[in-house]
PDB file of N, CA and C in Angstrom:
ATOM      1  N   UNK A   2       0.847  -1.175   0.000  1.00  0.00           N
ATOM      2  CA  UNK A   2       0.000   0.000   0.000  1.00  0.00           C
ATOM      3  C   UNK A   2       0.895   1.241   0.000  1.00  0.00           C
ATOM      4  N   UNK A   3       1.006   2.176  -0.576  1.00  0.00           N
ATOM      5  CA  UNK A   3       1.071   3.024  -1.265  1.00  0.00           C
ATOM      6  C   UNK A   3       1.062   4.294   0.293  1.00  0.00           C
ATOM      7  N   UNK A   4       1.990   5.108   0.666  1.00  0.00           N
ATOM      8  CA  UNK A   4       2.072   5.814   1.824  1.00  0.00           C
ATOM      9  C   UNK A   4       1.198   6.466   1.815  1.00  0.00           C
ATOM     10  N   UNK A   5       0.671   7.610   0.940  1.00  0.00           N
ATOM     11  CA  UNK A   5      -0.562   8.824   0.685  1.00  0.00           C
ATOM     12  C   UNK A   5      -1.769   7.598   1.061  1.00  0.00           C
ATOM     13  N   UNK A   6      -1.680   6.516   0.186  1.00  0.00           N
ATOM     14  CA  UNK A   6      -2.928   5.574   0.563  1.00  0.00           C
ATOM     15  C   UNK A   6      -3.589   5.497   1.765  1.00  0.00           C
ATOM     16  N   UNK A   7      -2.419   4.857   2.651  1.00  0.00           N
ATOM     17  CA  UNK A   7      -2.410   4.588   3.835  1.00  0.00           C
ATOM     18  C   UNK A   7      -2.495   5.829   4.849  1.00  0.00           C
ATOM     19  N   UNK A   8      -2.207   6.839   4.513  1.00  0.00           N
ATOM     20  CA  UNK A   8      -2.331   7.994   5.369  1.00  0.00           C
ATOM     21  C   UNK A   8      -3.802   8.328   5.286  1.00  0.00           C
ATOM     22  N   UNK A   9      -4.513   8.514   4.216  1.00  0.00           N
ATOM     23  CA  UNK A   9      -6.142   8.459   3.350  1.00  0.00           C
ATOM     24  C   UNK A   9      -7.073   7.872   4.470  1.00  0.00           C
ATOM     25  N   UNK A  10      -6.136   6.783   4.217  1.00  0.00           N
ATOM     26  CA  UNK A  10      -7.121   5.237   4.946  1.00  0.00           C
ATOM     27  C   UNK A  10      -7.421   5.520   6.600  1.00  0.00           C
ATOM     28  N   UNK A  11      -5.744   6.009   6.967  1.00  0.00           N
ATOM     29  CA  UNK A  11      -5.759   6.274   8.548  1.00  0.00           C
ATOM     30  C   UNK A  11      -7.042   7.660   9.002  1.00  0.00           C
ATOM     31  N   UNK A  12      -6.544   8.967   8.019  1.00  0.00           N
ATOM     32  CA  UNK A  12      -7.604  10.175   8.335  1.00  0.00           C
ATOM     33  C   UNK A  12      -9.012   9.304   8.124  1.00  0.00           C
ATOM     34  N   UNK A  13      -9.490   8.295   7.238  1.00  0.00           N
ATOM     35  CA  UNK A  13     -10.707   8.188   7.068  1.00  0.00           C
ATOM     36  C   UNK A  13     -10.978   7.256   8.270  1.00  0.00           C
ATOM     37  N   UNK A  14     -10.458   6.442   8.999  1.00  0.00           N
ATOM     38  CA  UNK A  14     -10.595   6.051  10.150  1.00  0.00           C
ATOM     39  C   UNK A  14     -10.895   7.116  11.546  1.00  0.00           C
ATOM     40  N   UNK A  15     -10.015   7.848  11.541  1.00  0.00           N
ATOM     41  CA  UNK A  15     -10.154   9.011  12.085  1.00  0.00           C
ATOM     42  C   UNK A  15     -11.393   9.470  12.618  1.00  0.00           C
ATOM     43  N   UNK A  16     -11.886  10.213  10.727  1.00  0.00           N
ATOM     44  CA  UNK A  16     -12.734  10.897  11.103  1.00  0.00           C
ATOM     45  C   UNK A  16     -14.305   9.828  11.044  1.00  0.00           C
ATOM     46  N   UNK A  17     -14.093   9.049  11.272  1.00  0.00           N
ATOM     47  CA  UNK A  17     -15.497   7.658  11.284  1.00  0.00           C
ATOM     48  C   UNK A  17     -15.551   7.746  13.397  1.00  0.00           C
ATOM     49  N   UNK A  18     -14.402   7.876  13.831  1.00  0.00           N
ATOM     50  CA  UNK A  18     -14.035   7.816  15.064  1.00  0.00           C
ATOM     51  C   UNK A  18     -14.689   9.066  15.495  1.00  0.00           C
ATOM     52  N   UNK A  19     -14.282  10.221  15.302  1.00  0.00           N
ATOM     53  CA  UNK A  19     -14.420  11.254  15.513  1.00  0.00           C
ATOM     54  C   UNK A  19     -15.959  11.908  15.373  1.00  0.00           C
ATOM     55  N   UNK A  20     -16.385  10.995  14.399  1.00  0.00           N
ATOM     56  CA  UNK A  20     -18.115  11.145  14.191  1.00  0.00           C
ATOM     57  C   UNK A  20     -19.000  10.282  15.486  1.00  0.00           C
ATOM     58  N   UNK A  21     -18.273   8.995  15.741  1.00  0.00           N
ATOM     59  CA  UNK A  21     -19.096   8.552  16.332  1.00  0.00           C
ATOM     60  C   UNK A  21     -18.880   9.355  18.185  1.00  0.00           C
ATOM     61  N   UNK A  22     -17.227   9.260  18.356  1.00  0.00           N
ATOM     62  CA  UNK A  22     -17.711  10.210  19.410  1.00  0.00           C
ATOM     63  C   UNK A  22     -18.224  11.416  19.965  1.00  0.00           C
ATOM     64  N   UNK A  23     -18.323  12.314  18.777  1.00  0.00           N
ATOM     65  CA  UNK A  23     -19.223  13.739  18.517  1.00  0.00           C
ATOM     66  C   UNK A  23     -20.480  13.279  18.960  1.00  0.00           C
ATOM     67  N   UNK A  24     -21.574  11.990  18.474  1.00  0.00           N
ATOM     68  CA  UNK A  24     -22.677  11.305  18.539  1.00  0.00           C
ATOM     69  C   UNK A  24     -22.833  10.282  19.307  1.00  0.00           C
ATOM     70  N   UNK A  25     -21.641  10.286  20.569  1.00  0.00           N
ATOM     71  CA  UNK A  25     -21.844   9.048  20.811  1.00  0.00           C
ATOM     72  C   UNK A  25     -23.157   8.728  21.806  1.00  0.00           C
ATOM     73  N   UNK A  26     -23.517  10.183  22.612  1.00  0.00           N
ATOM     74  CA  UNK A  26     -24.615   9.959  23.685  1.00  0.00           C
ATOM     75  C   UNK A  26     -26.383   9.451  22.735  1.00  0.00           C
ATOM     76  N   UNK A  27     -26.055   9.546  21.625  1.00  0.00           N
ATOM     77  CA  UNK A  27     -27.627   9.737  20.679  1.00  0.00           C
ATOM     78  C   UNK A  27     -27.105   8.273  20.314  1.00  0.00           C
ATOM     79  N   UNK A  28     -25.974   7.501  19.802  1.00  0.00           N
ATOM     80  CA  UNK A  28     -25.735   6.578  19.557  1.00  0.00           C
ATOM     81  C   UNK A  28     -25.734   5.229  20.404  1.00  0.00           C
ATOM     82  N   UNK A  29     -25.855   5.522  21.805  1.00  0.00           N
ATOM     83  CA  UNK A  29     -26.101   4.613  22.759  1.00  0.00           C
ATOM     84  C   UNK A  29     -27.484   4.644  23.440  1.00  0.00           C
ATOM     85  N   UNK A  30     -28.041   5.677  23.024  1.00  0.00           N
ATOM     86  CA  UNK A  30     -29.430   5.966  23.596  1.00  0.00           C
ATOM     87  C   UNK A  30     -30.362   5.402  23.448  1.00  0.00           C
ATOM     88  N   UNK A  31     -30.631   4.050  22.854  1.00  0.00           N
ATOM     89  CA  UNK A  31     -31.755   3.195  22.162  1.00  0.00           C
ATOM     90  C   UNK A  31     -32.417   3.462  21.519  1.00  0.00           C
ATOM     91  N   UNK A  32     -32.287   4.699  20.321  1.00  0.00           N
ATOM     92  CA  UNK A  32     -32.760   5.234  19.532  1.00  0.00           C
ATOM     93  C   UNK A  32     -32.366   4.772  18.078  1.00  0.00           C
ATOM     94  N   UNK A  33     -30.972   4.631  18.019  1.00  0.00           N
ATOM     95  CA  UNK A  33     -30.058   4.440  17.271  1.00  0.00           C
ATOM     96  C   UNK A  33     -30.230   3.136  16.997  1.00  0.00           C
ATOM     97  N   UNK A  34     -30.298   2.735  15.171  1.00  0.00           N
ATOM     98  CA  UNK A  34     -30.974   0.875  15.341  1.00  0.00           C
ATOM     99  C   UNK A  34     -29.436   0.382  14.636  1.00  0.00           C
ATOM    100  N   UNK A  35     -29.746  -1.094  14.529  1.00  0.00           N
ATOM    101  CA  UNK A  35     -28.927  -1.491  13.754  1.00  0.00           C
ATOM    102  C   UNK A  35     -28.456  -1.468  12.341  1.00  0.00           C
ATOM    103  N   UNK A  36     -29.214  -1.165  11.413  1.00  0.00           N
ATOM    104  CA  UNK A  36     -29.170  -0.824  10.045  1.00  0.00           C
ATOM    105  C   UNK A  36     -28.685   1.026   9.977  1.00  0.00           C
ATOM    106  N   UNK A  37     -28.806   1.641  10.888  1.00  0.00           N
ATOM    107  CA  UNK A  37     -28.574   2.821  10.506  1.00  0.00           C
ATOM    108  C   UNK A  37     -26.932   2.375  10.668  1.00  0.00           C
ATOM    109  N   UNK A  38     -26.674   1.631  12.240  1.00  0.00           N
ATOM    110  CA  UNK A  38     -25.409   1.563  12.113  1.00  0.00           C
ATOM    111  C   UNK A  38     -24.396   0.704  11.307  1.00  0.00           C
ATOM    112  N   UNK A  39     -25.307   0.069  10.642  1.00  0.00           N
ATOM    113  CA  UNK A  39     -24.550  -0.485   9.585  1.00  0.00           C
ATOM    114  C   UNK A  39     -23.999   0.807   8.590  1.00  0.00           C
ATOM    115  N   UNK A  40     -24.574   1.550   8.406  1.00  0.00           N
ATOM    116  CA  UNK A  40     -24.773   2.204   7.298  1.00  0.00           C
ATOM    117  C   UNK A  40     -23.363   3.018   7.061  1.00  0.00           C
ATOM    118  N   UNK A  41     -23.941   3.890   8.896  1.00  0.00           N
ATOM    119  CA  UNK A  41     -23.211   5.102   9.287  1.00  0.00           C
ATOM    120  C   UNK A  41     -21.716   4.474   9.733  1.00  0.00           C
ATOM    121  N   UNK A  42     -21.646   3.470   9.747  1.00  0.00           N
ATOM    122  CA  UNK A  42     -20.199   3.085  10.696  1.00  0.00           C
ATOM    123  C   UNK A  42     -19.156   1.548  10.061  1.00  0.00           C
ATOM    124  N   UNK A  43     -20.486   0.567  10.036  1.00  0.00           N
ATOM    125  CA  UNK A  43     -19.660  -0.689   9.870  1.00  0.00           C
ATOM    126  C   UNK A  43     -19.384  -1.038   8.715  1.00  0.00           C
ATOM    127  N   UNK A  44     -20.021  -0.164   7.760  1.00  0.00           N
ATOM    128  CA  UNK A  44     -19.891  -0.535   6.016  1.00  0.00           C
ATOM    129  C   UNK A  44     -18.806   0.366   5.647  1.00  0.00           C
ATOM    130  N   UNK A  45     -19.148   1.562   6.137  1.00  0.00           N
ATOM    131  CA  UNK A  45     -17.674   2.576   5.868  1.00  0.00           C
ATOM    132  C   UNK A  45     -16.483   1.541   6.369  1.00  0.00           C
ATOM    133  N   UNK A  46     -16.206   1.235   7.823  1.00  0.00           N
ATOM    134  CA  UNK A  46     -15.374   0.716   8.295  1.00  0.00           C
ATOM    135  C   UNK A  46     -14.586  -0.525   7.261  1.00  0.00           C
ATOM    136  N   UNK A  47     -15.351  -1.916   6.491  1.00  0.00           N
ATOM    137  CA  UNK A  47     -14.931  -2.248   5.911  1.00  0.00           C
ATOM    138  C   UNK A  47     -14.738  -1.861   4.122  1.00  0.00           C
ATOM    139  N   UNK A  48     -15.158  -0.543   4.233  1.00  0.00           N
ATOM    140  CA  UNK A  48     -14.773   0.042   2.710  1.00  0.00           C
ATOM    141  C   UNK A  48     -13.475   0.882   2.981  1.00  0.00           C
ATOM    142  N   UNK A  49     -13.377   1.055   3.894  1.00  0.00           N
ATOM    143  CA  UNK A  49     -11.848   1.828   4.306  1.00  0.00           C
ATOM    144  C   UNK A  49     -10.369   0.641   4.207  1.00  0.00           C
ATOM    145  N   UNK A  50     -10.923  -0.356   4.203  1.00  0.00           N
ATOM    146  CA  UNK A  50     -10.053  -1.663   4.776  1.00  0.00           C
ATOM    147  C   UNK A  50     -10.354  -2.199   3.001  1.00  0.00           C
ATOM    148  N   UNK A  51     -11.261  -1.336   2.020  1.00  0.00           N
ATOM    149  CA  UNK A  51     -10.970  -1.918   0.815  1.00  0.00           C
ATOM    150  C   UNK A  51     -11.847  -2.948   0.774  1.00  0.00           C
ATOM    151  N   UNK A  52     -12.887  -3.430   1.235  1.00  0.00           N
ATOM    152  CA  UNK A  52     -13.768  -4.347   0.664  1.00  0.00           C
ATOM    153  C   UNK A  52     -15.102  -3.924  -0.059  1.00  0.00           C
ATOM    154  N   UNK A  53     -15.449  -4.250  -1.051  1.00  0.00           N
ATOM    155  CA  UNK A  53     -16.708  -3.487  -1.937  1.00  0.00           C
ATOM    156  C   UNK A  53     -18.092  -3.691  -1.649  1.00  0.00           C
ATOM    157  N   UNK A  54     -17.672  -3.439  -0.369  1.00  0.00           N
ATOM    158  CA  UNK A  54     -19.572  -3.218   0.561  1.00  0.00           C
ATOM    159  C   UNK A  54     -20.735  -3.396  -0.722  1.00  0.00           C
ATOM    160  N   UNK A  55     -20.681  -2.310  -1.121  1.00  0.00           N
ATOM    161  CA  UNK A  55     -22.166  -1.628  -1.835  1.00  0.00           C
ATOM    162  C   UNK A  55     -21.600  -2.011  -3.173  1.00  0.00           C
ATOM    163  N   UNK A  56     -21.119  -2.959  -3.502  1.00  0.00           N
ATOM    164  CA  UNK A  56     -20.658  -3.404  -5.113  1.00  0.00           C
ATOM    165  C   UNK A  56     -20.425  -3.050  -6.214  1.00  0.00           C
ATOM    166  N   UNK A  57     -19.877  -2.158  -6.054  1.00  0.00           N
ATOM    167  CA  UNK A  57     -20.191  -0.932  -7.073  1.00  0.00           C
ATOM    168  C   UNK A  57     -18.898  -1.480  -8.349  1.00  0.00           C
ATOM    169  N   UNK A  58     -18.579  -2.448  -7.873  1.00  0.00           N
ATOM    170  CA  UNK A  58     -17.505  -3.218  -9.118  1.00  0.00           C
ATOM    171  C   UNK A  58     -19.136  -3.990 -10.466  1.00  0.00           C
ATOM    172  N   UNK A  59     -20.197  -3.969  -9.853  1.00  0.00           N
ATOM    173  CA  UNK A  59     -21.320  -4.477 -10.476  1.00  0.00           C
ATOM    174  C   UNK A  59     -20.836  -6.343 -10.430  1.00  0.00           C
ATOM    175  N   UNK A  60     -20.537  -7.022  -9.645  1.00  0.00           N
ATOM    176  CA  UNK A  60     -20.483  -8.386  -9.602  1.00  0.00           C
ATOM    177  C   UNK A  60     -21.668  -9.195  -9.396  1.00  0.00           C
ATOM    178  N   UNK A  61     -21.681 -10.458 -10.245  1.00  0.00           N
ATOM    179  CA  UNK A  61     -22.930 -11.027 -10.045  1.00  0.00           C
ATOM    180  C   UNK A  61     -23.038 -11.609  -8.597  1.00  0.00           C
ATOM    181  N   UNK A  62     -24.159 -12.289  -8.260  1.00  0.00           N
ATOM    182  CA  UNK A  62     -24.042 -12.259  -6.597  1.00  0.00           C
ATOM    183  C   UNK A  62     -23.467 -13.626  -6.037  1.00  0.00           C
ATOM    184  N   UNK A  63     -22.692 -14.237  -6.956  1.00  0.00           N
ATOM    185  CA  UNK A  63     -21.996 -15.032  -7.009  1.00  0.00           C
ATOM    186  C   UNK A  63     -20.242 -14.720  -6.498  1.00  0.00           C
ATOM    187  N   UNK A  64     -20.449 -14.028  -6.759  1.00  0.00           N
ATOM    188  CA  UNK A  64     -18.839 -13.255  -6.979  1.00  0.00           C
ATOM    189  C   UNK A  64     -18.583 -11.897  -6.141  1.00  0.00           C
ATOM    190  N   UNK A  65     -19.552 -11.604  -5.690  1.00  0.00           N
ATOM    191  CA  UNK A  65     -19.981 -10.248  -5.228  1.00  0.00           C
ATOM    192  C   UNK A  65     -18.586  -9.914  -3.689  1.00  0.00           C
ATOM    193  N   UNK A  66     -17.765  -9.271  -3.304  1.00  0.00           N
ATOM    194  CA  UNK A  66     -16.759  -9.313  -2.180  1.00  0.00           C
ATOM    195  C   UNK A  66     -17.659  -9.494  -1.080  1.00  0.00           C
ATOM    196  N   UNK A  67     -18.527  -8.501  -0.711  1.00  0.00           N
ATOM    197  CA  UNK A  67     -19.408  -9.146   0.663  1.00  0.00           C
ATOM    198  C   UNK A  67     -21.384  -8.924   0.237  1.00  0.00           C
ATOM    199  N   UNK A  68     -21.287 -10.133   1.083  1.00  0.00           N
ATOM    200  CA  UNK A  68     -23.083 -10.231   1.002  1.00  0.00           C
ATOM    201  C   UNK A  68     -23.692  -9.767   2.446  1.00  0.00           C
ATOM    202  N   UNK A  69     -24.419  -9.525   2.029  1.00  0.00           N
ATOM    203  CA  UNK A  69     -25.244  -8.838   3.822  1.00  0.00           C
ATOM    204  C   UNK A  69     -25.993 -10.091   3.340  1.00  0.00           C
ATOM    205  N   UNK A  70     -26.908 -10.089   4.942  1.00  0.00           N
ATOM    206  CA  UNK A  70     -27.799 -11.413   5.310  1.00  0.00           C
ATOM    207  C   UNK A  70     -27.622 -12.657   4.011  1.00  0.00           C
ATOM    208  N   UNK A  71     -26.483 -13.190   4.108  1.00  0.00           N
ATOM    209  CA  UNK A  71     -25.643 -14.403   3.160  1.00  0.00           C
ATOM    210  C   UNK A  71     -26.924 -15.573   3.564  1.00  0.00           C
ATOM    211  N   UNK A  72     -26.552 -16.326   2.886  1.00  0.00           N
ATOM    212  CA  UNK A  72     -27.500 -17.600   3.329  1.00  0.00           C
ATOM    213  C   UNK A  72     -26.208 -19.002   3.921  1.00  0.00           C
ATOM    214  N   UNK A  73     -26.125 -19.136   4.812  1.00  0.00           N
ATOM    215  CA  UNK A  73     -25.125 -20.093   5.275  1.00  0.00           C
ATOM    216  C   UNK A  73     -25.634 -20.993   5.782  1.00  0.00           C
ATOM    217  N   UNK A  74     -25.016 -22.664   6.066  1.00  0.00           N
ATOM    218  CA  UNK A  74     -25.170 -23.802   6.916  1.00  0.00           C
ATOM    219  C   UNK A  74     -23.830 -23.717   7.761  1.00  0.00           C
ATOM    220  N   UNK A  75     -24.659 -23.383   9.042  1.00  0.00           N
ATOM    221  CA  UNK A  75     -23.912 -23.595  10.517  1.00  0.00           C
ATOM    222  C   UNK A  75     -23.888 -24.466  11.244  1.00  0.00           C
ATOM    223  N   UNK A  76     -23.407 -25.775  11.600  1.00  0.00           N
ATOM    224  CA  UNK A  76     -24.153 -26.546  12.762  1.00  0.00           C
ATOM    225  C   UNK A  76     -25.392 -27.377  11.955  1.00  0.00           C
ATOM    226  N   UNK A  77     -25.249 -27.217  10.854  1.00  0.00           N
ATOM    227  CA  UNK A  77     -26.866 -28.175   9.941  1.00  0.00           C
ATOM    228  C   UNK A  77     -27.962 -27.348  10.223  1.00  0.00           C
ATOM    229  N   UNK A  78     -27.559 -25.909  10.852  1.00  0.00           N
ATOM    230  CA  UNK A  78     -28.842 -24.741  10.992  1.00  0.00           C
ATOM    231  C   UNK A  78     -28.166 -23.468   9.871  1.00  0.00           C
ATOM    232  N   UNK A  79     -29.514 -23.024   8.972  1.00  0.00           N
ATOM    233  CA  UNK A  79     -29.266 -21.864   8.194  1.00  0.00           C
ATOM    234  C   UNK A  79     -29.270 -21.158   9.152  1.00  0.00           C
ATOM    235  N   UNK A  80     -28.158 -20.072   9.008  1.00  0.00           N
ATOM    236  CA  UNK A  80     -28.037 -18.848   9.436  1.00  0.00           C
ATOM    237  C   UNK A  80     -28.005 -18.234   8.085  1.00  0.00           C
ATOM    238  N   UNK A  81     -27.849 -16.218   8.826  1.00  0.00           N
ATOM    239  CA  UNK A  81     -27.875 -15.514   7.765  1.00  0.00           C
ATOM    240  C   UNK A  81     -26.718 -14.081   8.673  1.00  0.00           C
ATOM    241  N   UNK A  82     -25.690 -14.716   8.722  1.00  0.00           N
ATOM    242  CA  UNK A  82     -24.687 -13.502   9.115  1.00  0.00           C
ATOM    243  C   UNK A  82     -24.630 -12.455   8.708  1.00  0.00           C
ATOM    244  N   UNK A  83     -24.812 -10.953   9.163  1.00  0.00           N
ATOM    245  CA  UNK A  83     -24.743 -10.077   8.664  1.00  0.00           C
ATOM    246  C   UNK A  83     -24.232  -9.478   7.584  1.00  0.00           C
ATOM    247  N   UNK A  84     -22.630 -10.307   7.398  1.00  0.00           N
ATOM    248  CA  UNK A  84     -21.619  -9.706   6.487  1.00  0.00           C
ATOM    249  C   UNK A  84     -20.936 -11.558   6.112  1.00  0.00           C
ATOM    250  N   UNK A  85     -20.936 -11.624   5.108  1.00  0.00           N
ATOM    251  CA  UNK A  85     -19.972 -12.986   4.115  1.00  0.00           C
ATOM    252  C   UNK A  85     -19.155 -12.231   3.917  1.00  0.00           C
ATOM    253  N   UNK A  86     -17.886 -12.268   3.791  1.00  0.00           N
ATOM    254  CA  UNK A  86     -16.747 -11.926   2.951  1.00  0.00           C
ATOM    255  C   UNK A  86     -15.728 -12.720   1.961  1.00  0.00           C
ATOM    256  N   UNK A  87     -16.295 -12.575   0.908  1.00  0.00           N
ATOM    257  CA  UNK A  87     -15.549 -13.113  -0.162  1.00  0.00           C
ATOM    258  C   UNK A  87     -14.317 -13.196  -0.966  1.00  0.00           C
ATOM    259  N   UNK A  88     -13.679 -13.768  -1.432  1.00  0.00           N
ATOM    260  CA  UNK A  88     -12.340 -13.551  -2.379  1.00  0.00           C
ATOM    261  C   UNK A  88     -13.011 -14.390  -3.722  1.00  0.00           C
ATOM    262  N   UNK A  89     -12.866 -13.957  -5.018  1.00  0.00           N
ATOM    263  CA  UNK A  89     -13.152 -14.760  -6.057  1.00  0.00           C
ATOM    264  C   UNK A  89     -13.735 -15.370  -5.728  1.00  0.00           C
ATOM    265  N   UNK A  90     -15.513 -15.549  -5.016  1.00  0.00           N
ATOM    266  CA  UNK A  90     -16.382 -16.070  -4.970  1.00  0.00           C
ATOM    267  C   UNK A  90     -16.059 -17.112  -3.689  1.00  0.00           C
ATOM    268  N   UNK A  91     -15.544 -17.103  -3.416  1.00  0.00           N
ATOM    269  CA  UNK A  91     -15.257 -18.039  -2.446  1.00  0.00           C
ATOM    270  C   UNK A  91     -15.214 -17.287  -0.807  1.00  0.00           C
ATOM    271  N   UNK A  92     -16.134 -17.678   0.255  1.00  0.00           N
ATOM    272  CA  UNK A  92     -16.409 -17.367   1.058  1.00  0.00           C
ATOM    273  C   UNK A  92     -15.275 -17.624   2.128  1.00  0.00           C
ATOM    274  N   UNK A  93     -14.712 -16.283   2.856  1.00  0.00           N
ATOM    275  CA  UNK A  93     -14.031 -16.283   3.876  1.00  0.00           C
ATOM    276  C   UNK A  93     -14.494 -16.381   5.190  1.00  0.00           C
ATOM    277  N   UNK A  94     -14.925 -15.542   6.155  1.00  0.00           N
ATOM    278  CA  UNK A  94     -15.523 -15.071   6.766  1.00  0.00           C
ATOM    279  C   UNK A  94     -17.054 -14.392   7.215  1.00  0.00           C
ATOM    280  N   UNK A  95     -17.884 -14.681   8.120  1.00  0.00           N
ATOM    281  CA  UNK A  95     -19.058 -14.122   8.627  1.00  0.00           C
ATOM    282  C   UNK A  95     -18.602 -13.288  10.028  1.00  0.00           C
ATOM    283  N   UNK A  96     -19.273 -12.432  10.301  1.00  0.00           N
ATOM    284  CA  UNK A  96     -19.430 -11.456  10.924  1.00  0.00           C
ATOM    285  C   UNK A  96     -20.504 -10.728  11.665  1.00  0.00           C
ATOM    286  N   UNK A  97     -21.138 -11.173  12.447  1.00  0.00           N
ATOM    287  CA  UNK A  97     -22.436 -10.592  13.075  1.00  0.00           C
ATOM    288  C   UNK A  97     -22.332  -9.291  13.826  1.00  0.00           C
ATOM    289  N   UNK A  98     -23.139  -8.075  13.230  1.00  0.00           N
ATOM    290  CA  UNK A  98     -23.050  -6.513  14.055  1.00  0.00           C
ATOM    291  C   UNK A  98     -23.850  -6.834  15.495  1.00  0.00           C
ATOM    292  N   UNK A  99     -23.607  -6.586  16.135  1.00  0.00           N
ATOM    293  CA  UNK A  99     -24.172  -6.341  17.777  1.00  0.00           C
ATOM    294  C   UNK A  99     -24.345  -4.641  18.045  1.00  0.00           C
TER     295      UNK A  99
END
């Protein structure tokens, strides 16, 4: 990675930090749901780290880097983890937001 990159990457961490503690009393207040914070925090978070959240590479959903609510076999029980993370279609990682 590329130094300017990585400096980019660090300020955009930063200021994701810096937002949530500006907001953090409205953000813990039980007002605040889970999909907003997907939105506002955990999707930025892994688009900063370079993964193509919102797909904007246009991949079929086969191929797609991450799937929200994926369809998985856990234990011989479907789950549906928040976040799949993919490489060339091939599934790495699940991830559940709390």
């Amino acid at each position: 990675m590329k130094i300017e990159n990585k400096d980019k990457k660090i300020n955009q961490l930063h200021q994701l930090i810096e937002q949530f503690e500006y907001n953090e009393k409205i953000y813990k207040s039980g007002r605040y749901d889970e999909a907003n914070t997907r939105v506002d925090f955990i999707d930025k978070f892994f688009e900063i780290l370079d993964w193509d959240v919102r797909n904007t590479s246009g991949y079929s959903e086969a191929y797609r880097d991450v799937v929200r609510e994926d369809k998985v076999i856990i234990k011989g029980k479907p789950k549906a983890p928040d976040y799949s993370f993919r490489i060339g279609g091939i599934r790495i990682d699940q991830e559940e937001s709390y």
